[in-house]
């Protein structure tokens, strides 16, 4: 049984979250703009990125993922505290960052409430079609960021997370929206809640890691080619600290994705009578696992430049996006996992 009233409330909460996410994105943009040193400050302040690079030696210029680089560029808060910023923040920057985080918390609460209301309204787990997949996955991403951002001072990462979240939500309500319907017989299993929930958590960590990886590439390029006038990138954590953070997130996501792969095989045995059917969804799930396994192997291999390892991780995230979009929507890829509702 479905409840049109609850589904309507869920949609309204979703639209409200989009408005608040848009305001949060603007606040994070203002935060990054305020982080950039003013012209007078840039002339008088010492070049901390150059000093750090000189002390680190080859760490900045070559293998930032090596143990030697990690020791010289360890953030003040320790390995588990997340990357520390390279320079002091202005009061205005901190204020905009706090506003952005507060708005993100509110938007996340509205989005999670929308997902819950949708589930209650359709009397089943709220991920039976592409619209529900998208909103639930984005809710997991924003929730993971909200949990980690305050403790690790990740205001600087906000715009790199909130902007894609807002983009996916926009696509969900304009392109992917599907009316509620009953689950297909293969989905009526307790494995739906277990398998899909863990997959969402893995994708959330993969997404945060990809955002950090993009910032890492921008930051490292600026460390190798310092600009005449420092900008907000010079106020961000060092490239080595960012790389370690991306590695930690990818490691956690890889463990969860391994469970997703195994749980999916067990569920396939119950639903279709075989652990492996070479279904496109199964194949791409394994491709993602293999690419991230290659990333972790390269990260642990001495002499491999950290930037090359990060490129492998970003290739893995591209596979995640293909698995979520093309495999679900393009008829060439659609197999037994034809649950998009499109």
CSV table of C-alpha atoms in Angstrom, one decimal:
chain,number,residue,atom,x,y,z
A,1,UNK,CA,0.0,0.0,0.0
A,2,UNK,CA,1.2,3.5,-0.9
A,3,UNK,CA,0.4,6.8,0.9
A,4,UNK,CA,0.1,9.7,-1.6
A,5,UNK,CA,0.2,12.1,1.3
A,6,UNK,CA,3.5,10.8,2.6
A,7,UNK,CA,5.0,10.7,-0.8
A,8,UNK,CA,4.0,14.3,-1.4
A,9,UNK,CA,5.6,15.3,1.9
A,10,UNK,CA,8.8,13.4,0.9
A,11,UNK,CA,8.9,15.3,-2.4
A,12,UNK,CA,8.4,18.7,-0.6
A,13,UNK,CA,11.2,17.8,1.8
A,14,UNK,CA,13.4,16.9,-1.2
A,15,UNK,CA,12.7,20.3,-2.9
A,16,UNK,CA,13.4,22.1,0.4
A,17,UNK,CA,16.7,20.3,0.8
A,18,UNK,CA,17.8,21.4,-2.7
A,19,UNK,CA,17.1,25.0,-1.8
A,20,UNK,CA,19.2,24.7,1.4
A,21,UNK,CA,22.0,22.8,-0.5
A,22,UNK,CA,22.1,25.7,-3.0
A,23,UNK,CA,22.5,28.2,-0.1
A,24,UNK,CA,25.2,26.0,1.4
A,25,UNK,CA,27.1,25.9,-1.8
A,26,UNK,CA,27.1,29.7,-2.0
A,27,UNK,CA,28.3,29.9,1.6
A,28,UNK,CA,31.2,27.4,0.8
A,29,UNK,CA,32.1,29.5,-2.2
A,30,UNK,CA,32.3,32.6,0.0
A,31,UNK,CA,34.4,30.6,2.5
A,32,UNK,CA,36.9,29.6,-0.2
A,33,UNK,CA,37.0,33.2,-1.5
A,34,UNK,CA,37.6,34.5,2.1
A,35,UNK,CA,40.5,32.0,2.6
A,36,UNK,CA,42.5,33.6,-0.3
A,37,UNK,CA,45.0,36.0,1.2
A,38,UNK,CA,44.6,39.7,0.2
A,39,UNK,CA,47.1,41.3,-2.0
A,40,UNK,CA,48.9,43.1,0.9
A,41,UNK,CA,48.9,39.9,3.0
A,42,UNK,CA,50.3,37.9,0.1
A,43,UNK,CA,53.2,40.3,-0.2
A,44,UNK,CA,54.1,40.3,3.5
A,45,UNK,CA,53.3,36.7,4.5
A,46,UNK,CA,56.0,34.0,4.1
A,47,UNK,CA,55.4,31.4,1.5
A,48,UNK,CA,54.4,28.5,3.7
A,49,UNK,CA,53.9,26.1,0.8
A,50,UNK,CA,57.5,26.7,-0.4
A,51,UNK,CA,58.9,26.3,3.1
A,52,UNK,CA,57.0,23.1,3.6
A,53,UNK,CA,58.1,21.8,0.2
A,54,UNK,CA,61.7,22.6,1.0
A,55,UNK,CA,61.6,20.8,4.3
A,56,UNK,CA,59.9,17.8,2.7
A,57,UNK,CA,62.4,17.5,-0.1
A,58,UNK,CA,61.3,15.2,-2.8
A,59,UNK,CA,58.0,14.5,-1.0
A,60,UNK,CA,56.2,17.4,-2.7
A,61,UNK,CA,57.8,17.1,-6.0
A,62,UNK,CA,57.8,13.3,-6.4
A,63,UNK,CA,56.3,10.5,-4.3
A,64,UNK,CA,54.0,12.2,-1.8
A,65,UNK,CA,52.6,8.9,-0.8
A,66,UNK,CA,55.9,7.4,0.5
A,67,UNK,CA,56.6,6.9,4.2
A,68,UNK,CA,59.2,9.6,4.1
A,69,UNK,CA,56.7,12.1,2.8
A,70,UNK,CA,54.2,11.2,5.4
A,71,UNK,CA,56.5,11.8,8.3
A,72,UNK,CA,57.6,15.2,7.2
A,73,UNK,CA,54.1,16.5,6.3
A,74,UNK,CA,52.1,14.9,9.1
A,75,UNK,CA,49.2,17.2,10.1
A,76,UNK,CA,49.2,18.6,13.6
A,77,UNK,CA,46.2,16.7,14.6
A,78,UNK,CA,47.7,13.3,13.9
A,79,UNK,CA,46.9,10.8,11.2
A,80,UNK,CA,43.3,10.3,12.3
A,81,UNK,CA,42.4,14.0,12.5
A,82,UNK,CA,42.2,14.7,8.8
A,83,UNK,CA,44.4,17.1,6.9
A,84,UNK,CA,45.2,20.4,8.6
A,85,UNK,CA,45.1,23.7,6.8
A,86,UNK,CA,48.4,25.1,5.7
A,87,UNK,CA,47.7,28.7,6.9
A,88,UNK,CA,45.6,30.7,9.3
A,89,UNK,CA,42.0,31.4,8.5
A,90,UNK,CA,40.4,34.8,8.7
A,91,UNK,CA,37.4,35.4,10.9
A,92,UNK,CA,35.2,36.0,7.8
A,93,UNK,CA,36.4,32.6,6.4
A,94,UNK,CA,35.5,30.8,9.5
A,95,UNK,CA,32.1,32.4,9.7
A,96,UNK,CA,31.2,31.5,6.1
A,97,UNK,CA,32.5,28.0,6.7
A,98,UNK,CA,30.3,27.6,9.8
A,99,UNK,CA,27.3,28.9,7.9
A,100,UNK,CA,28.0,26.5,5.0
A,101,UNK,CA,28.2,23.5,7.4
A,102,UNK,CA,25.1,24.5,9.3
A,103,UNK,CA,23.1,24.8,6.1
A,104,UNK,CA,24.6,21.4,5.0
A,105,UNK,CA,23.4,19.8,8.2
A,106,UNK,CA,19.9,21.2,7.7
A,107,UNK,CA,19.8,20.1,4.0
A,108,UNK,CA,21.0,16.7,4.9
A,109,UNK,CA,18.4,16.3,7.6
A,110,UNK,CA,15.7,17.3,5.1
A,111,UNK,CA,17.0,14.9,2.5
A,112,UNK,CA,17.3,12.0,4.9
A,113,UNK,CA,13.7,12.8,6.1
A,114,UNK,CA,12.6,12.7,2.4
A,115,UNK,CA,14.1,9.3,1.9
A,116,UNK,CA,12.5,8.0,5.1
A,117,UNK,CA,9.1,9.4,4.2
A,118,UNK,CA,9.4,7.9,0.8
A,119,UNK,CA,10.1,4.5,2.3
A,120,UNK,CA,7.2,4.8,4.8
A,121,UNK,CA,4.9,6.0,2.0
A,122,UNK,CA,5.6,3.0,-0.2
A,123,UNK,CA,5.9,0.5,2.7
A,124,UNK,CA,9.3,-0.8,1.6
A,125,UNK,CA,12.9,0.1,1.5
A,126,UNK,CA,13.1,3.4,-0.5
A,127,UNK,CA,15.4,2.2,-3.3
A,128,UNK,CA,13.3,0.3,-5.8
A,129,UNK,CA,14.0,2.5,-8.9
A,130,UNK,CA,16.6,5.0,-10.2
A,131,UNK,CA,15.0,8.0,-8.6
A,132,UNK,CA,15.1,6.4,-5.2
A,133,UNK,CA,18.6,5.0,-5.8
A,134,UNK,CA,19.8,8.6,-6.6
A,135,UNK,CA,18.2,10.3,-3.6
A,136,UNK,CA,19.3,7.6,-1.2
A,137,UNK,CA,22.8,7.6,-2.5
A,138,UNK,CA,23.1,11.4,-2.3
A,139,UNK,CA,21.7,11.3,1.2
A,140,UNK,CA,24.5,8.9,2.2
A,141,UNK,CA,27.1,11.2,0.6
A,142,UNK,CA,25.8,14.3,2.4
A,143,UNK,CA,25.4,12.4,5.7
A,144,UNK,CA,29.0,11.0,5.5
A,145,UNK,CA,30.3,14.5,4.8
A,146,UNK,CA,28.3,16.0,7.6
A,147,UNK,CA,29.6,13.5,10.1
A,148,UNK,CA,33.3,13.9,9.0
A,149,UNK,CA,33.3,17.6,8.3
A,150,UNK,CA,33.1,19.1,11.7
A,151,UNK,CA,35.7,16.9,13.4
A,152,UNK,CA,38.2,17.3,10.5
A,153,UNK,CA,37.6,21.0,9.7
A,154,UNK,CA,36.5,20.1,6.2
A,155,UNK,CA,34.7,23.4,5.3
A,156,UNK,CA,37.2,23.8,2.5
A,157,UNK,CA,35.8,20.6,0.9
A,158,UNK,CA,32.2,21.6,1.1
A,159,UNK,CA,31.8,23.1,-2.3
A,160,UNK,CA,33.4,20.0,-3.9
A,161,UNK,CA,30.8,17.8,-2.2
A,162,UNK,CA,27.6,20.0,-2.2
A,163,UNK,CA,27.8,21.0,-5.9
A,164,UNK,CA,27.7,17.4,-7.2
A,165,UNK,CA,25.0,16.5,-4.6
A,166,UNK,CA,22.9,19.4,-5.9
A,167,UNK,CA,23.5,18.3,-9.5
A,168,UNK,CA,22.4,14.7,-8.9
A,169,UNK,CA,19.3,15.8,-7.0
A,170,UNK,CA,18.4,18.1,-9.9
A,171,UNK,CA,18.8,15.2,-12.3
A,172,UNK,CA,16.7,13.0,-9.9
A,173,UNK,CA,13.7,15.3,-9.9
A,174,UNK,CA,13.8,16.3,-13.6
A,175,UNK,CA,15.0,13.2,-15.4
A,176,UNK,CA,14.9,10.2,-13.1
A,177,UNK,CA,11.7,10.7,-11.2
A,178,UNK,CA,9.5,7.6,-11.1
A,179,UNK,CA,6.1,7.0,-9.5
A,180,UNK,CA,6.2,4.6,-6.6
A,181,UNK,CA,5.4,0.9,-7.5
A,182,UNK,CA,5.7,-2.5,-6.0
A,183,UNK,CA,9.1,-4.2,-5.9
A,184,UNK,CA,10.0,-6.9,-8.4
A,185,UNK,CA,10.0,-10.4,-6.9
A,186,UNK,CA,13.8,-10.6,-6.9
A,187,UNK,CA,14.0,-7.5,-4.7
A,188,UNK,CA,11.7,-8.8,-2.1
A,189,UNK,CA,14.4,-10.1,0.2
A,190,UNK,CA,16.1,-9.0,3.4
A,191,UNK,CA,19.3,-8.7,1.4
A,192,UNK,CA,17.9,-5.6,-0.2
A,193,UNK,CA,18.4,-3.6,3.0
A,194,UNK,CA,21.8,-5.2,3.7
A,195,UNK,CA,23.4,-5.2,0.3
A,196,UNK,CA,22.1,-1.8,-1.0
A,197,UNK,CA,22.7,0.0,2.3
A,198,UNK,CA,26.4,-1.1,2.5
A,199,UNK,CA,26.8,-0.2,-1.2
A,200,UNK,CA,25.4,3.3,-0.5
A,201,UNK,CA,27.9,3.7,2.3
A,202,UNK,CA,30.8,2.6,0.1
A,203,UNK,CA,29.8,5.0,-2.7
A,204,UNK,CA,29.5,7.8,-0.2
A,205,UNK,CA,33.1,7.2,0.9
A,206,UNK,CA,34.3,6.8,-2.7
A,207,UNK,CA,32.7,10.1,-3.5
A,208,UNK,CA,34.3,12.0,-0.7
A,209,UNK,CA,37.7,10.4,-1.6
A,210,UNK,CA,37.2,11.5,-5.2
A,211,UNK,CA,36.5,15.0,-4.1
A,212,UNK,CA,39.6,15.1,-1.9
A,213,UNK,CA,41.6,13.5,-4.8
A,214,UNK,CA,40.6,16.4,-7.1
A,215,UNK,CA,41.7,18.9,-4.5
A,216,UNK,CA,44.9,17.0,-4.1
A,217,UNK,CA,45.7,17.3,-7.8
A,218,UNK,CA,45.0,21.0,-7.8
A,219,UNK,CA,47.0,21.6,-4.6
A,220,UNK,CA,50.0,19.6,-5.8
A,221,UNK,CA,50.2,21.4,-9.1
A,222,UNK,CA,50.2,24.7,-7.2
A,223,UNK,CA,53.0,23.4,-4.9
A,224,UNK,CA,55.1,22.4,-8.0
A,225,UNK,CA,54.4,25.7,-9.8
A,226,UNK,CA,53.8,28.3,-7.1
A,227,UNK,CA,51.8,31.3,-8.5
A,228,UNK,CA,52.9,34.9,-8.3
A,229,UNK,CA,49.9,35.7,-6.2
A,230,UNK,CA,48.7,33.0,-3.7
A,231,UNK,CA,45.0,32.1,-3.8
A,232,UNK,CA,42.7,29.9,-1.7
A,233,UNK,CA,44.5,26.8,-2.8
A,234,UNK,CA,47.6,27.9,-0.8
A,235,UNK,CA,45.5,27.9,2.3
A,236,UNK,CA,44.3,24.3,1.9
A,237,UNK,CA,46.1,21.3,3.5
A,238,UNK,CA,49.3,20.1,1.9
A,239,UNK,CA,49.1,17.7,-1.0
A,240,UNK,CA,50.7,14.9,1.0
A,241,UNK,CA,48.0,15.3,3.8
A,242,UNK,CA,45.2,15.4,1.2
A,243,UNK,CA,46.6,12.2,-0.5
A,244,UNK,CA,46.6,10.4,2.9
A,245,UNK,CA,43.0,11.5,3.5
A,246,UNK,CA,41.9,10.2,0.1
A,247,UNK,CA,43.7,6.9,0.8
A,248,UNK,CA,42.0,6.5,4.1
A,249,UNK,CA,38.6,7.1,2.6
A,250,UNK,CA,39.2,4.8,-0.3
A,251,UNK,CA,40.5,2.0,2.0
A,252,UNK,CA,37.3,2.2,4.1
A,253,UNK,CA,35.1,2.3,1.0
A,254,UNK,CA,37.0,-0.7,-0.5
A,255,UNK,CA,36.3,-2.8,2.5
A,256,UNK,CA,32.6,-2.0,2.3
A,257,UNK,CA,32.6,-2.6,-1.5
A,258,UNK,CA,34.1,-6.0,-1.0
A,259,UNK,CA,31.2,-6.9,1.3
A,260,UNK,CA,28.8,-5.5,-1.3
A,261,UNK,CA,30.3,-7.8,-3.9
A,262,UNK,CA,30.1,-10.9,-1.7
A,263,UNK,CA,26.6,-10.1,-0.4
A,264,UNK,CA,25.4,-9.5,-4.0
A,265,UNK,CA,26.7,-13.0,-5.0
A,266,UNK,CA,24.9,-14.6,-2.1
A,267,UNK,CA,21.7,-12.7,-2.9
A,268,UNK,CA,22.1,-13.8,-6.6
A,269,UNK,CA,22.3,-17.4,-5.5
A,270,UNK,CA,19.0,-17.1,-3.7
A,271,UNK,CA,17.2,-15.1,-6.4
A,272,UNK,CA,18.6,-16.6,-9.6
A,273,UNK,CA,20.1,-19.9,-8.5
A,274,UNK,CA,23.8,-19.0,-9.2
A,275,UNK,CA,26.4,-16.9,-7.5
A,276,UNK,CA,27.6,-15.4,-10.8
A,277,UNK,CA,25.7,-14.8,-14.0
A,278,UNK,CA,28.0,-12.4,-15.8
A,279,UNK,CA,25.2,-9.8,-15.6
A,280,UNK,CA,26.5,-6.3,-16.5
A,281,UNK,CA,25.8,-5.0,-13.0
A,282,UNK,CA,27.8,-7.9,-11.5
A,283,UNK,CA,30.7,-7.3,-14.0
A,284,UNK,CA,30.9,-3.6,-13.3
A,285,UNK,CA,30.7,-4.2,-9.6
A,286,UNK,CA,33.8,-6.4,-10.0
A,287,UNK,CA,35.5,-3.9,-12.3
A,288,UNK,CA,35.2,-1.3,-9.6
A,289,UNK,CA,36.6,-3.7,-7.0
A,290,UNK,CA,39.5,-4.6,-9.3
A,291,UNK,CA,40.4,-1.0,-10.1
A,292,UNK,CA,40.4,0.1,-6.5
A,293,UNK,CA,42.4,-3.0,-5.6
A,294,UNK,CA,45.0,-1.9,-8.2
A,295,UNK,CA,45.0,1.6,-6.6
A,296,UNK,CA,45.6,0.2,-3.1
A,297,UNK,CA,48.4,-2.0,-4.5
A,298,UNK,CA,50.1,0.9,-6.3
A,299,UNK,CA,49.7,3.1,-3.2
A,300,UNK,CA,51.6,0.4,-1.2
A,301,UNK,CA,54.3,-0.1,-3.8
A,302,UNK,CA,57.5,1.8,-3.2
A,303,UNK,CA,58.6,4.1,-6.0
A,304,UNK,CA,55.1,4.7,-7.4
A,305,UNK,CA,54.3,8.3,-7.6
A,306,UNK,CA,51.3,9.2,-5.5
A,307,UNK,CA,49.7,11.2,-8.4
A,308,UNK,CA,49.6,8.1,-10.6
A,309,UNK,CA,47.9,6.2,-7.8
A,310,UNK,CA,45.3,8.9,-7.4
A,311,UNK,CA,44.6,8.7,-11.2
A,312,UNK,CA,43.9,5.0,-10.7
A,313,UNK,CA,41.5,5.9,-7.9
A,314,UNK,CA,39.7,8.4,-10.0
A,315,UNK,CA,39.4,5.8,-12.8
A,316,UNK,CA,37.7,3.6,-10.2
A,317,UNK,CA,35.3,6.4,-9.4
A,318,UNK,CA,34.5,6.8,-13.1
A,319,UNK,CA,33.6,3.1,-13.1
A,320,UNK,CA,31.3,3.8,-10.1
A,321,UNK,CA,29.5,6.5,-12.1
A,322,UNK,CA,29.2,4.2,-15.1
A,323,UNK,CA,27.8,1.5,-12.9
A,324,UNK,CA,25.2,3.9,-11.5
A,325,UNK,CA,24.2,5.5,-14.8
A,326,UNK,CA,25.0,3.6,-18.0
A,327,UNK,CA,24.6,0.1,-16.6
A,328,UNK,CA,21.1,1.1,-15.2
A,329,UNK,CA,19.9,3.2,-18.1
A,330,UNK,CA,21.5,2.2,-21.4
A,331,UNK,CA,19.7,-0.8,-23.0
A,332,UNK,CA,23.0,-2.3,-24.1
A,333,UNK,CA,24.1,-2.8,-20.5
A,334,UNK,CA,20.7,-3.7,-18.9
A,335,UNK,CA,20.5,-7.3,-17.8
A,336,UNK,CA,18.8,-9.0,-14.9
A,337,UNK,CA,19.4,-5.9,-12.7
A,338,UNK,CA,16.7,-4.1,-14.7
A,339,UNK,CA,15.3,-2.2,-11.7
A,340,UNK,CA,15.6,1.4,-12.8
A,341,UNK,CA,11.9,1.9,-13.5
A,342,UNK,CA,12.8,4.2,-16.4
